[in-house]
mmCIF file of N, CA and C in Angstrom:
data_model
loop_
_atom_site.group_PDB
_atom_site.id
_atom_site.type_symbol
_atom_site.label_atom_id
_atom_site.label_comp_id
_atom_site.label_asym_id
_atom_site.label_seq_id
_atom_site.Cartn_x
_atom_site.Cartn_y
_atom_site.Cartn_z
ATOM 1 N N UNK A 29 28.315 -1.290 7.303
ATOM 2 C CA UNK A 29 27.039 -1.641 6.537
ATOM 3 C C UNK A 29 26.898 -0.605 5.411
ATOM 4 N N UNK A 30 26.361 -1.161 4.536
ATOM 5 C CA UNK A 30 25.709 -0.443 3.308
ATOM 6 C C UNK A 30 24.578 -0.272 2.682
ATOM 7 N N UNK A 31 24.214 0.451 1.923
ATOM 8 C CA UNK A 31 22.701 0.420 1.661
ATOM 9 C C UNK A 31 22.432 -0.586 0.642
ATOM 10 N N UNK A 32 21.233 -1.200 0.980
ATOM 11 C CA UNK A 32 20.708 -2.293 -0.041
ATOM 12 C C UNK A 32 20.485 -1.584 -1.276
ATOM 13 N N UNK A 33 20.893 -1.947 -2.293
ATOM 14 C CA UNK A 33 20.610 -1.783 -3.826
ATOM 15 C C UNK A 33 19.208 -1.769 -3.862
ATOM 16 N N UNK A 34 18.513 -2.331 -3.674
ATOM 17 C CA UNK A 34 16.842 -2.628 -3.960
ATOM 18 C C UNK A 34 15.932 -1.705 -3.133
ATOM 19 N N UNK A 35 16.534 -0.787 -2.417
ATOM 20 C CA UNK A 35 15.613 0.182 -1.454
ATOM 21 C C UNK A 35 15.030 1.142 -2.679
ATOM 22 N N UNK A 36 13.771 1.248 -2.473
ATOM 23 C CA UNK A 36 13.271 2.380 -3.344
ATOM 24 C C UNK A 36 12.946 3.639 -2.444
ATOM 25 N N UNK A 37 13.850 4.397 -2.016
ATOM 26 C CA UNK A 37 13.965 5.401 -1.381
ATOM 27 C C UNK A 37 12.660 6.394 -1.670
ATOM 28 N N UNK A 38 12.493 6.686 -2.815
ATOM 29 C CA UNK A 38 11.428 7.634 -3.253
ATOM 30 C C UNK A 38 10.075 7.368 -3.001
ATOM 31 N N UNK A 39 9.808 5.799 -3.072
ATOM 32 C CA UNK A 39 8.532 5.056 -2.574
ATOM 33 C C UNK A 39 8.436 5.381 -1.126
ATOM 34 N N UNK A 40 9.505 5.162 -0.385
ATOM 35 C CA UNK A 40 9.601 5.194 1.224
ATOM 36 C C UNK A 40 9.252 6.512 1.501
ATOM 37 N N UNK A 41 9.762 7.680 0.767
ATOM 38 C CA UNK A 41 9.734 9.064 1.224
ATOM 39 C C UNK A 41 8.162 9.334 1.052
ATOM 40 N N UNK A 42 7.704 8.986 -0.144
ATOM 41 C CA UNK A 42 6.164 9.314 -0.532
ATOM 42 C C UNK A 42 5.306 8.751 0.581
ATOM 43 N N UNK A 43 5.531 7.367 1.170
ATOM 44 C CA UNK A 43 4.609 6.881 2.033
ATOM 45 C C UNK A 43 4.681 7.748 3.335
ATOM 46 N N UNK A 44 5.841 8.282 3.569
ATOM 47 C CA UNK A 44 5.902 9.029 4.934
ATOM 48 C C UNK A 44 5.683 10.483 4.426
ATOM 49 N N UNK A 45 5.189 10.607 3.428
ATOM 50 C CA UNK A 45 4.814 12.290 2.937
ATOM 51 C C UNK A 45 6.185 12.997 3.426
ATOM 52 N N UNK A 46 7.175 12.757 2.785
ATOM 53 C CA UNK A 46 8.355 13.465 2.867
ATOM 54 C C UNK A 46 8.823 14.070 1.452
ATOM 55 N N UNK A 47 9.314 15.104 1.505
ATOM 56 C CA UNK A 47 9.899 15.593 0.336
ATOM 57 C C UNK A 47 11.380 15.863 0.567
ATOM 58 N N UNK A 48 12.053 15.012 -0.107
ATOM 59 C CA UNK A 48 13.831 14.938 0.443
ATOM 60 C C UNK A 48 14.485 15.532 -0.784
ATOM 61 N N UNK A 49 15.560 16.180 -0.582
ATOM 62 C CA UNK A 49 16.597 16.487 -1.493
ATOM 63 C C UNK A 49 17.491 15.431 -1.757
ATOM 64 N N UNK A 50 18.173 15.480 -2.906
ATOM 65 C CA UNK A 50 19.063 14.311 -3.047
ATOM 66 C C UNK A 50 19.830 13.959 -2.338
ATOM 67 N N UNK A 51 20.389 14.942 -1.613
ATOM 68 C CA UNK A 51 21.524 14.538 -0.305
ATOM 69 C C UNK A 51 20.734 14.062 0.625
ATOM 70 N N UNK A 52 19.594 14.152 1.171
ATOM 71 C CA UNK A 52 18.819 13.649 1.983
ATOM 72 C C UNK A 52 18.371 11.820 1.606
ATOM 73 N N UNK A 53 18.189 12.139 0.388
ATOM 74 C CA UNK A 53 17.715 10.826 -0.290
ATOM 75 C C UNK A 53 19.003 9.583 -0.118
ATOM 76 N N UNK A 54 20.014 10.216 -0.227
ATOM 77 C CA UNK A 54 21.291 9.408 -0.319
ATOM 78 C C UNK A 54 21.584 9.038 1.319
ATOM 79 N N UNK A 55 21.479 9.868 2.018
ATOM 80 C CA UNK A 55 21.496 9.681 3.443
ATOM 81 C C UNK A 55 20.497 8.568 4.075
ATOM 82 N N UNK A 56 19.289 8.938 3.739
ATOM 83 C CA UNK A 56 18.319 8.093 4.410
ATOM 84 C C UNK A 56 18.338 6.786 3.790
ATOM 85 N N UNK A 57 18.815 6.590 2.504
ATOM 86 C CA UNK A 57 18.832 5.320 1.951
ATOM 87 C C UNK A 57 19.813 4.564 2.451
ATOM 88 N N UNK A 58 20.975 5.102 2.862
ATOM 89 C CA UNK A 58 22.153 4.554 3.523
ATOM 90 C C UNK A 58 21.605 4.029 4.816
ATOM 91 N N UNK A 59 21.237 4.848 5.648
ATOM 92 C CA UNK A 59 20.590 4.680 6.959
ATOM 93 C C UNK A 59 19.590 3.621 6.994
ATOM 94 N N UNK A 60 18.441 3.563 6.180
ATOM 95 C CA UNK A 60 17.682 2.373 5.756
ATOM 96 C C UNK A 60 18.344 1.205 5.537
ATOM 97 N N UNK A 61 19.414 1.347 4.739
ATOM 98 C CA UNK A 61 19.836 0.022 4.384
ATOM 99 C C UNK A 61 20.821 -0.673 5.736
ATOM 100 N N UNK A 62 21.194 0.144 6.516
ATOM 101 C CA UNK A 62 21.879 -0.124 7.708
ATOM 102 C C UNK A 62 20.887 -0.749 8.607
ATOM 103 N N UNK A 63 19.751 -0.193 8.821
ATOM 104 C CA UNK A 63 18.834 -0.860 9.484
ATOM 105 C C UNK A 63 18.284 -2.357 9.047
ATOM 106 N N UNK A 64 18.073 -2.269 7.693
ATOM 107 C CA UNK A 64 17.575 -3.566 7.297
ATOM 108 C C UNK A 64 18.769 -4.561 7.302
ATOM 109 N N UNK A 65 19.952 -4.095 7.193
ATOM 110 C CA UNK A 65 20.988 -5.198 7.443
ATOM 111 C C UNK A 65 21.262 -5.779 8.799
ATOM 112 N N UNK A 66 20.992 -4.635 9.594
ATOM 113 C CA UNK A 66 21.164 -5.312 11.105
ATOM 114 C C UNK A 66 20.080 -6.359 11.422
ATOM 115 N N UNK A 67 18.564 -5.826 10.666
ATOM 116 C CA UNK A 67 17.638 -6.748 10.889
ATOM 117 C C UNK A 67 18.152 -8.355 10.504
ATOM 118 N N UNK A 68 18.494 -8.376 9.290
ATOM 119 C CA UNK A 68 19.106 -9.562 8.785
ATOM 120 C C UNK A 68 19.760 -10.211 9.659
ATOM 121 N N UNK A 69 20.771 -9.510 10.177
ATOM 122 C CA UNK A 69 21.621 -10.194 11.004
ATOM 123 C C UNK A 69 21.132 -10.664 12.303
ATOM 124 N N UNK A 70 20.132 -10.108 12.789
ATOM 125 C CA UNK A 70 19.494 -10.493 13.920
ATOM 126 C C UNK A 70 18.606 -11.739 13.717
ATOM 127 N N UNK A 71 18.445 -11.996 12.511
ATOM 128 C CA UNK A 71 17.757 -13.327 12.223
ATOM 129 C C UNK A 71 18.334 -14.707 12.290
ATOM 130 N N UNK A 72 19.731 -14.284 12.458
ATOM 131 C CA UNK A 72 20.547 -15.371 12.889
ATOM 132 C C UNK A 72 20.711 -15.825 14.053
ATOM 133 N N UNK A 73 20.173 -14.897 15.200
ATOM 134 C CA UNK A 73 20.303 -15.352 16.420
ATOM 135 C C UNK A 73 19.442 -16.584 16.942
ATOM 136 N N UNK A 74 20.004 -17.355 17.654
ATOM 137 C CA UNK A 74 19.249 -18.477 18.209
ATOM 138 C C UNK A 74 18.288 -18.171 19.300
ATOM 139 N N UNK A 75 17.202 -18.603 19.012
ATOM 140 C CA UNK A 75 15.984 -17.979 19.842
ATOM 141 C C UNK A 75 15.370 -19.288 20.266
ATOM 142 N N UNK A 76 15.794 -20.422 20.111
ATOM 143 C CA UNK A 76 15.391 -21.851 20.562
ATOM 144 C C UNK A 76 14.989 -21.687 21.953
ATOM 145 N N UNK A 77 13.798 -21.951 22.351
ATOM 146 C CA UNK A 77 13.383 -21.963 23.778
ATOM 147 C C UNK A 77 12.710 -20.600 24.407
ATOM 148 N N UNK A 78 13.058 -19.594 23.381
ATOM 149 C CA UNK A 78 12.645 -18.277 23.842
ATOM 150 C C UNK A 78 11.205 -18.054 23.613
ATOM 151 N N UNK A 79 10.622 -17.748 24.358
ATOM 152 C CA UNK A 79 9.081 -17.377 24.287
ATOM 153 C C UNK A 79 8.731 -16.220 23.405
ATOM 154 N N UNK A 80 7.837 -15.920 22.404
ATOM 155 C CA UNK A 80 7.435 -14.744 21.830
ATOM 156 C C UNK A 80 7.145 -13.743 22.831
ATOM 157 N N UNK A 81 7.372 -12.448 22.839
ATOM 158 C CA UNK A 81 6.884 -11.651 23.879
ATOM 159 C C UNK A 81 7.042 -10.298 22.948
ATOM 160 N N UNK A 82 5.744 -9.292 23.496
ATOM 161 C CA UNK A 82 6.011 -8.003 23.296
ATOM 162 C C UNK A 82 6.551 -7.265 24.078
ATOM 163 N N UNK A 83 6.810 -7.732 25.137
ATOM 164 C CA UNK A 83 7.167 -6.843 26.343
ATOM 165 C C UNK A 83 8.130 -7.399 27.014
ATOM 166 N N UNK A 84 9.259 -6.855 27.846
ATOM 167 C CA UNK A 84 10.054 -7.364 28.727
ATOM 168 C C UNK A 84 9.464 -7.908 29.934
ATOM 169 N N UNK A 85 8.257 -7.451 30.455
ATOM 170 C CA UNK A 85 7.744 -7.717 31.907
ATOM 171 C C UNK A 85 6.193 -8.132 31.431
ATOM 172 N N UNK A 86 5.611 -8.866 32.255
ATOM 173 C CA UNK A 86 4.140 -8.945 32.212
ATOM 174 C C UNK A 86 3.362 -7.719 32.315
ATOM 175 N N UNK A 87 2.625 -7.479 31.263
ATOM 176 C CA UNK A 87 1.695 -6.189 31.358
ATOM 177 C C UNK A 87 0.264 -6.590 31.890
ATOM 178 N N UNK A 88 -0.187 -5.989 32.651
ATOM 179 C CA UNK A 88 -1.444 -6.082 33.353
ATOM 180 C C UNK A 88 -2.071 -4.688 33.529
ATOM 181 N N UNK A 89 -3.394 -4.676 33.617
ATOM 182 C CA UNK A 89 -4.213 -3.690 33.885
ATOM 183 C C UNK A 89 -3.823 -2.875 35.354
ATOM 184 N N UNK A 90 -3.603 -1.748 35.373
ATOM 185 C CA UNK A 90 -3.275 -1.170 36.613
ATOM 186 C C UNK A 90 -4.525 -0.278 37.157
ATOM 187 N N UNK A 91 -5.364 -0.197 36.079
ATOM 188 C CA UNK A 91 -6.327 0.723 36.450
ATOM 189 C C UNK A 91 -7.296 0.506 37.414
ATOM 190 N N UNK A 92 -7.944 1.439 37.992
ATOM 191 C CA UNK A 92 -8.947 1.124 39.097
ATOM 192 C C UNK A 92 -10.186 0.575 38.500
ATOM 193 N N UNK A 93 -10.954 -0.079 39.322
ATOM 194 C CA UNK A 93 -12.310 -0.690 38.735
ATOM 195 C C UNK A 93 -13.082 0.459 38.145
ATOM 196 N N UNK A 94 -13.871 0.334 37.143
ATOM 197 C CA UNK A 94 -14.606 1.147 36.460
ATOM 198 C C UNK A 94 -15.910 1.185 37.263
ATOM 199 N N UNK A 95 -16.314 2.161 38.196
ATOM 200 C CA UNK A 95 -17.343 2.356 38.979
ATOM 201 C C UNK A 95 -17.942 3.624 38.633
ATOM 202 N N UNK A 96 -19.131 3.641 38.333
ATOM 203 C CA UNK A 96 -20.246 4.633 37.944
ATOM 204 C C UNK A 96 -20.046 5.769 39.063
ATOM 205 N N UNK A 97 -19.878 7.047 38.824
ATOM 206 C CA UNK A 97 -19.689 8.283 39.725
ATOM 207 C C UNK A 97 -20.516 9.202 39.212
ATOM 208 N N UNK A 98 -21.079 10.255 39.958
ATOM 209 C CA UNK A 98 -21.957 11.508 39.483
ATOM 210 C C UNK A 98 -21.044 12.054 38.555
ATOM 211 N N UNK A 99 -21.458 12.627 37.427
ATOM 212 C CA UNK A 99 -21.070 13.235 36.420
ATOM 213 C C UNK A 99 -20.416 14.793 36.948
ATOM 214 N N UNK A 100 -19.392 15.405 36.441
ATOM 215 C CA UNK A 100 -19.188 16.635 36.928
ATOM 216 C C UNK A 100 -20.150 17.711 36.507
ATOM 217 N N UNK A 101 -20.313 18.993 37.354
ATOM 218 C CA UNK A 101 -21.004 19.902 36.764
ATOM 219 C C UNK A 101 -20.516 20.483 35.397
ATOM 220 N N UNK A 102 -21.551 21.150 34.656
ATOM 221 C CA UNK A 102 -21.120 21.545 33.416
ATOM 222 C C UNK A 102 -20.262 22.785 33.449
ATOM 223 N N UNK A 103 -20.447 23.441 34.422
ATOM 224 C CA UNK A 103 -19.511 24.645 34.724
ATOM 225 C C UNK A 103 -17.850 24.105 34.996
ATOM 226 N N UNK A 104 -17.599 23.128 35.808
ATOM 227 C CA UNK A 104 -16.323 22.634 36.081
ATOM 228 C C UNK A 104 -15.875 21.961 34.634
ATOM 229 N N UNK A 105 -16.693 21.438 33.923
ATOM 230 C CA UNK A 105 -16.246 20.841 32.588
ATOM 231 C C UNK A 105 -15.866 21.943 31.786
ATOM 232 N N UNK A 106 -16.546 22.787 31.603
ATOM 233 C CA UNK A 106 -16.198 23.917 30.553
ATOM 234 C C UNK A 106 -15.261 25.036 31.025
ATOM 235 N N UNK A 107 -14.838 24.784 32.206
ATOM 236 C CA UNK A 107 -13.811 25.611 32.880
ATOM 237 C C UNK A 107 -12.468 25.680 32.145
ATOM 238 N N UNK A 108 -12.129 24.220 31.741
ATOM 239 C CA UNK A 108 -10.626 24.096 30.891
ATOM 240 C C UNK A 108 -10.804 24.151 29.374
ATOM 241 N N UNK A 109 -12.104 24.260 29.095
ATOM 242 C CA UNK A 109 -12.419 24.338 27.325
ATOM 243 C C UNK A 109 -11.864 25.632 26.747
ATOM 244 N N UNK A 110 -11.023 25.456 25.755
ATOM 245 C CA UNK A 110 -10.507 26.198 24.995
ATOM 246 C C UNK A 110 -11.627 27.436 24.845
ATOM 247 N N UNK A 111 -12.967 26.896 24.342
ATOM 248 C CA UNK A 111 -14.050 27.880 23.992
ATOM 249 C C UNK A 111 -15.397 27.009 24.259
ATOM 250 N N UNK A 112 -16.341 27.767 24.559
ATOM 251 C CA UNK A 112 -17.533 27.109 25.098
ATOM 252 C C UNK A 112 -18.766 27.974 24.141
ATOM 253 N N UNK A 113 -19.838 26.966 23.819
ATOM 254 C CA UNK A 113 -21.036 27.885 23.184
ATOM 255 C C UNK A 113 -22.201 26.823 23.762
ATOM 256 N N UNK A 114 -23.089 27.416 24.230
ATOM 257 C CA UNK A 114 -24.557 26.564 24.745
ATOM 258 C C UNK A 114 -24.181 25.479 25.626
ATOM 259 N N UNK A 115 -23.343 25.683 26.467
ATOM 260 C CA UNK A 115 -22.767 24.618 27.521
ATOM 261 C C UNK A 115 -22.251 23.535 26.924
ATOM 262 N N UNK A 116 -21.595 23.665 25.711
ATOM 263 C CA UNK A 116 -20.769 22.713 25.009
ATOM 264 C C UNK A 116 -19.563 23.227 24.851
ATOM 265 N N UNK A 117 -18.609 22.162 24.585
ATOM 266 C CA UNK A 117 -17.127 22.845 24.299
ATOM 267 C C UNK A 117 -17.219 23.062 22.798
ATOM 268 N N UNK A 118 -16.703 24.082 22.626
ATOM 269 C CA UNK A 118 -16.573 24.665 21.282
ATOM 270 C C UNK A 118 -15.176 24.443 20.490
ATOM 271 N N UNK A 119 -15.191 23.535 19.439
ATOM 272 C CA UNK A 119 -13.533 23.266 18.819
ATOM 273 C C UNK A 119 -13.908 23.901 17.219
ATOM 274 N N UNK A 120 -12.675 23.888 16.522
ATOM 275 C CA UNK A 120 -12.536 24.505 15.438
ATOM 276 C C UNK A 120 -13.007 23.378 14.357
ATOM 277 N N UNK A 121 -13.588 23.816 13.376
ATOM 278 C CA UNK A 121 -14.288 22.801 12.302
ATOM 279 C C UNK A 121 -12.943 22.125 11.878
ATOM 280 N N UNK A 122 -12.912 20.717 11.498
ATOM 281 C CA UNK A 122 -12.109 20.006 10.795
ATOM 282 C C UNK A 122 -12.464 19.342 9.514
ATOM 283 N N UNK A 123 -13.622 19.380 9.110
ATOM 284 C CA UNK A 123 -14.244 18.953 7.845
ATOM 285 C C UNK A 123 -13.782 19.761 6.814
ATOM 286 N N UNK A 124 -12.935 19.158 5.773
ATOM 287 C CA UNK A 124 -12.749 19.975 4.827
ATOM 288 C C UNK A 124 -13.995 20.269 3.554
#
């Protein structure tokens, strides 16, 4: 398979926030072209009578019922916290 001539690898790299060397651009353009060519090949598969699905098996909720229980003591919660202040978990500031 070969790369599709209309793949704008610079645009794709920018979307992915990647800085690529010219060699990487050539490699990834070829690989992306191969993937897209395979997808085109899959479009030819006869799926008559096949129900659309997102999973091979039925997916069902396997969690336990949501039953209210007493809260954990603050000391127990804070025991695994990386840092604590005034009975609260302290985390690094993430707002610029």
